[in-house]
């Protein structure tokens, strides 16, 4: 660590000196600072150009040797690691060290050990590209020392330096011996090795003022080749007149040069200086220097030092956060522990509050190791682990018990405003990603946790930067989109959006930086993945300075390339067909509820197209799997021809968006308590089967994510009757090929029946009643127990005389009862219900009562049928109340309905007929307020009564007799009915 912050005390000591020269320091960090041409006067005259010329000659020789020699590869790696003579490149340095290590170079082995000890972040995005393995790192470094000692005897500069460092610290099996360390550094600097020159200069600096000039000579020689600590040290010498004539302007130039990328000490020094200036411009500059400092090193203790500097200069809200970051990097530091303890605070019920985690990935093993250390009495670990306990990842610290997906997730976090935003099953369907946020003691932070689907165990947690919000996750779980705001380093506030990023959920790496609006005060509303996750649509608002108001805009991006495909003004919703060739845009100028246009265009015309409607309800439409139609409730828009087909067979009357199952002709629709599957064929969407949900969820507190293979679905929500969130993963049993084939065959049969029925209906309408009766009986005989012919006739009640319909219904009921099985009784009960409704409307309330009697006699046989006894009780109550109302006994009718317990049942099929077939229930609408109260509605929410009603007519009794209007039907002992 002394290699980077060995003069930390010096830095702190000269802060007071810097305060008197603020005009010199207040410069824009974007300005390129060239390397100063002088080291100042006093001491040896360092010829910078001569030293650099020798450097490049040596570098050329090393590059040549590195093609075949392991030692040269290791030397070249050092140049790339430190940025001496070449552009600093951690990735290239690592690759060279790795090759040299595999070829047997001990120095390379030492640095590979260091990489294992701290990990490596090649692209400075906060995510380690080379993972840590501290134990392996320590072993590699210790085992390398024997070979390094041999190289030191051969006067190898790097080996001499490493031997000096080992004796200086007393590590890796060597005793602490400062005399030996000084001798090794002295020998190393004679080999012109810059790190040895710097360390030798540090020794001289501590040996009295007479040796200060020689110390600064060593700093000057290594600073000439851009060695960072020496750049900072020579600036210190010039600033304070230590071994050099005081020259503050030249000192400032060296500090500025070092802070551009070579010296972490200079970066932190300048950051502290600008932070104390206490104005916004200097805060921005300070933040930039701190960011550079954090990216400069992967060493945990050095990062901790940077964070502690940030904490000292931050306001209260951020001070505790940065100290917690520092503690996470260095659990041994007592001052960090004390600062975190003093700022953590307690909840009202005495529990610890969380503070916030440094952005990065925390594996299960890391958290477990932290918990074990805490249990063993380690003070730093005991304090830092509290954030994981409070967040809920650790269920019990005493026995190191982790929370799993099977546990109550509402216990994650102690704060009321903990929330879950998104969940996604990853592409392999083996892991689940959960995005959630926590409001900590002073800040709000989002985490992405990853869980093993099979075991339910935590895999890792990614803590996002405070300024990052996750806006959406793709359906296939492969991507997520974030907005990153300008983060004020000193207090918890964000200023405008800085970046919109598309990331990979597995690696958390940035795939694309998306170009949205660069204007200030941009507000992001929504984001959606479209077209099998090939496109990303973003809604946002920008402030129009001319209009002095916000205006809505929308951009569409290619997920593959990140390029902008279309930019539109207004509130836009796009839908893209499965084949990617058609786009439906719902355009509203103001907001989601304003009037607008529905436009169809063909790829790649993202902006133009044909207006097909001005109905906002089209936003609920969807494409059929074959990309032939855009379906809207009962209608279908044919994409190729531009024709709107009314009452089309592809229509699914639902507000719920179906999911197309890739590489199949199937779609899946999630209803309240089940999934429905439909097959797309023959210009229709054909119902195949329903799959019930394992759990009934509260509608407003549930979301789900379906795996890419549609084999399972992950639910996040609250069960009906419960009040706590949970994760539940359910298997989905897709329809088999046989089920799909049978459904299609049944559909084709039903099409044939529909055509036959249309012919029958037409016969009735034109007056061929007897011929129609013969045909309808043959249809019923072909499918005994099928209620559809009776229901279809009921729907034709305004065109066909009720007398004719009742004769066909009576025959259908008789056939169903003759089956003598559950299906027959069940369909007979439903048809008796419809028969009674129609009879009452046609002026025969006694027949409605008789239908109710027939259902009541058979209700115990309905236990195993859909709806069961509750459904039958609802049917009976409604029929009897309608009959009473028809006879003028309105109060008795309402009293009967009021007392019916079956109306509280979850099965509301019979009651829903009031909305479906409102005209048949006109008699109980006499007092709307009473009816609304019974049904649990407001009077204004009741359906409106249509003007058209069933015409009074003669009617066929259940035993096959025709009764006229006004005649009484009396029930016989054997269950039939006769004319009185």
PDB file of N, CA, C and O in Angstrom, residues 942-965:
ATOM      1  N   UNK A 942     -74.785  -0.427 -12.530  1.00  0.00           N
ATOM      2  CA  UNK A 942     -75.618  -1.496 -13.094  1.00  0.00           C
ATOM      3  C   UNK A 942     -75.688  -1.355 -14.610  1.00  0.00           C
ATOM      4  O   UNK A 942     -75.661  -0.238 -15.141  1.00  0.00           O
ATOM      5  N   UNK A 943     -75.784  -2.471 -15.339  1.00  0.00           N
ATOM      6  CA  UNK A 943     -75.914  -2.370 -16.792  1.00  0.00           C
ATOM      7  C   UNK A 943     -77.217  -1.689 -17.192  1.00  0.00           C
ATOM      8  O   UNK A 943     -78.221  -1.763 -16.465  1.00  0.00           O
ATOM      9  N   UNK A 944     -77.184  -0.994 -18.321  1.00  0.00           N
ATOM     10  CA  UNK A 944     -78.374  -0.310 -18.809  1.00  0.00           C
ATOM     11  C   UNK A 944     -79.319  -1.312 -19.476  1.00  0.00           C
ATOM     12  O   UNK A 944     -78.881  -2.198 -20.213  1.00  0.00           O
ATOM     13  N   UNK A 945     -80.600  -1.144 -19.227  1.00  0.00           N
ATOM     14  CA  UNK A 945     -81.591  -2.036 -19.839  1.00  0.00           C
ATOM     15  C   UNK A 945     -81.770  -1.685 -21.312  1.00  0.00           C
ATOM     16  O   UNK A 945     -81.986  -0.521 -21.658  1.00  0.00           O
ATOM     17  N   UNK A 946     -81.681  -2.680 -22.198  1.00  0.00           N
ATOM     18  CA  UNK A 946     -81.897  -2.398 -23.621  1.00  0.00           C
ATOM     19  C   UNK A 946     -83.382  -2.133 -23.903  1.00  0.00           C
ATOM     20  O   UNK A 946     -84.267  -2.596 -23.171  1.00  0.00           O
ATOM     21  N   UNK A 947     -83.634  -1.395 -24.981  1.00  0.00           N
ATOM     22  CA  UNK A 947     -85.033  -1.098 -25.334  1.00  0.00           C
ATOM     23  C   UNK A 947     -85.739  -2.323 -25.903  1.00  0.00           C
ATOM     24  O   UNK A 947     -86.924  -2.532 -25.687  1.00  0.00           O
ATOM     25  N   UNK A 948     -85.008  -3.136 -26.654  1.00  0.00           N
ATOM     26  CA  UNK A 948     -85.627  -4.326 -27.248  1.00  0.00           C
ATOM     27  C   UNK A 948     -85.789  -5.414 -26.201  1.00  0.00           C
ATOM     28  O   UNK A 948     -84.875  -5.686 -25.424  1.00  0.00           O
ATOM     29  N   UNK A 949     -86.952  -6.041 -26.160  1.00  0.00           N
ATOM     30  CA  UNK A 949     -87.223  -7.124 -25.220  1.00  0.00           C
ATOM     31  C   UNK A 949     -87.829  -8.298 -25.970  1.00  0.00           C
ATOM     32  O   UNK A 949     -88.283  -8.167 -27.125  1.00  0.00           O
ATOM     33  N   UNK A 950     -87.874  -9.449 -25.302  1.00  0.00           N
ATOM     34  CA  UNK A 950     -88.536 -10.631 -25.858  1.00  0.00           C
ATOM     35  C   UNK A 950     -90.043 -10.365 -25.938  1.00  0.00           C
ATOM     36  O   UNK A 950     -90.644  -9.881 -24.972  1.00  0.00           O
ATOM     37  N   UNK A 951     -90.640 -10.696 -27.088  1.00  0.00           N
ATOM     38  CA  UNK A 951     -92.072 -10.492 -27.248  1.00  0.00           C
ATOM     39  C   UNK A 951     -92.827 -11.594 -26.502  1.00  0.00           C
ATOM     40  O   UNK A 951     -92.471 -12.771 -26.584  1.00  0.00           O
ATOM     41  N   UNK A 952     -93.883 -11.236 -25.763  1.00  0.00           N
ATOM     42  CA  UNK A 952     -94.719 -12.253 -25.106  1.00  0.00           C
ATOM     43  C   UNK A 952     -95.280 -13.223 -26.148  1.00  0.00           C
ATOM     44  O   UNK A 952     -95.682 -12.826 -27.235  1.00  0.00           O
ATOM     45  N   UNK A 953     -95.276 -14.517 -25.813  1.00  0.00           N
ATOM     46  CA  UNK A 953     -95.761 -15.519 -26.774  1.00  0.00           C
ATOM     47  C   UNK A 953     -96.126 -16.799 -26.042  1.00  0.00           C
ATOM     48  O   UNK A 953     -95.850 -16.962 -24.846  1.00  0.00           O
ATOM     49  N   UNK A 954     -96.739 -17.711 -26.779  1.00  0.00           N
ATOM     50  CA  UNK A 954     -96.983 -19.048 -26.240  1.00  0.00           C
ATOM     51  C   UNK A 954     -95.644 -19.706 -25.947  1.00  0.00           C
ATOM     52  O   UNK A 954     -94.602 -19.293 -26.467  1.00  0.00           O
ATOM     53  N   UNK A 955     -95.678 -20.778 -25.123  1.00  0.00           N
ATOM     54  CA  UNK A 955     -94.415 -21.377 -24.697  1.00  0.00           C
ATOM     55  C   UNK A 955     -94.602 -22.871 -24.472  1.00  0.00           C
ATOM     56  O   UNK A 955     -95.669 -23.318 -24.024  1.00  0.00           O
ATOM     57  N   UNK A 956     -93.552 -23.626 -24.763  1.00  0.00           N
ATOM     58  CA  UNK A 956     -93.595 -25.076 -24.576  1.00  0.00           C
ATOM     59  C   UNK A 956     -93.156 -25.440 -23.168  1.00  0.00           C
ATOM     60  O   UNK A 956     -92.139 -24.976 -22.679  1.00  0.00           O
ATOM     61  N   UNK A 957     -93.979 -26.291 -22.531  1.00  0.00           N
ATOM     62  CA  UNK A 957     -93.643 -26.759 -21.183  1.00  0.00           C
ATOM     63  C   UNK A 957     -92.567 -27.826 -21.273  1.00  0.00           C
ATOM     64  O   UNK A 957     -92.256 -28.346 -22.345  1.00  0.00           O
ATOM     65  N   UNK A 958     -92.034 -28.177 -20.100  1.00  0.00           N
ATOM     66  CA  UNK A 958     -90.926 -29.139 -20.071  1.00  0.00           C
ATOM     67  C   UNK A 958     -91.380 -30.559 -20.424  1.00  0.00           C
ATOM     68  O   UNK A 958     -90.541 -31.415 -20.729  1.00  0.00           O
ATOM     69  N   UNK A 959     -92.703 -30.836 -20.330  1.00  0.00           N
ATOM     70  CA  UNK A 959     -93.162 -32.168 -20.743  1.00  0.00           C
ATOM     71  C   UNK A 959     -93.726 -32.145 -22.165  1.00  0.00           C
ATOM     72  O   UNK A 959     -94.400 -33.080 -22.590  1.00  0.00           O
ATOM     73  N   UNK A 960     -93.463 -31.044 -22.893  1.00  0.00           N
ATOM     74  CA  UNK A 960     -93.789 -31.016 -24.313  1.00  0.00           C
ATOM     75  C   UNK A 960     -95.163 -30.503 -24.651  1.00  0.00           C
ATOM     76  O   UNK A 960     -95.729 -30.906 -25.683  1.00  0.00           O
ATOM     77  N   UNK A 961     -95.775 -29.631 -23.837  1.00  0.00           N
ATOM     78  CA  UNK A 961     -97.090 -29.063 -24.129  1.00  0.00           C
ATOM     79  C   UNK A 961     -96.940 -27.572 -24.426  1.00  0.00           C
ATOM     80  O   UNK A 961     -96.121 -26.896 -23.811  1.00  0.00           O
ATOM     81  N   UNK A 962     -97.729 -27.051 -25.311  1.00  0.00           N
ATOM     82  CA  UNK A 962     -97.708 -25.627 -25.651  1.00  0.00           C
ATOM     83  C   UNK A 962     -98.790 -24.923 -24.846  1.00  0.00           C
ATOM     84  O   UNK A 962     -99.967 -25.288 -24.917  1.00  0.00           O
ATOM     85  N   UNK A 963     -98.400 -23.906 -24.059  1.00  0.00           N
ATOM     86  CA  UNK A 963     -99.386 -23.128 -23.304  1.00  0.00           C
ATOM     87  C   UNK A 963     -99.432 -21.708 -23.847  1.00  0.00           C
ATOM     88  O   UNK A 963     -98.406 -21.147 -24.261  1.00  0.00           O
ATOM     89  N   UNK A 964    -100.596 -21.155 -23.826  1.00  0.00           N
ATOM     90  CA  UNK A 964    -100.794 -19.804 -24.336  1.00  0.00           C
ATOM     91  C   UNK A 964    -100.576 -18.792 -23.224  1.00  0.00           C
ATOM     92  O   UNK A 964    -100.516 -19.130 -22.031  1.00  0.00           O
ATOM     93  N   UNK A 965    -100.479 -17.536 -23.592  1.00  0.00           N
ATOM     94  CA  UNK A 965    -100.345 -16.465 -22.610  1.00  0.00           C
ATOM     95  C   UNK A 965    -101.568 -16.435 -21.699  1.00  0.00           C
ATOM     96  O   UNK A 965    -102.709 -16.557 -22.173  1.00  0.00           O
TER      97      UNK A 965
END
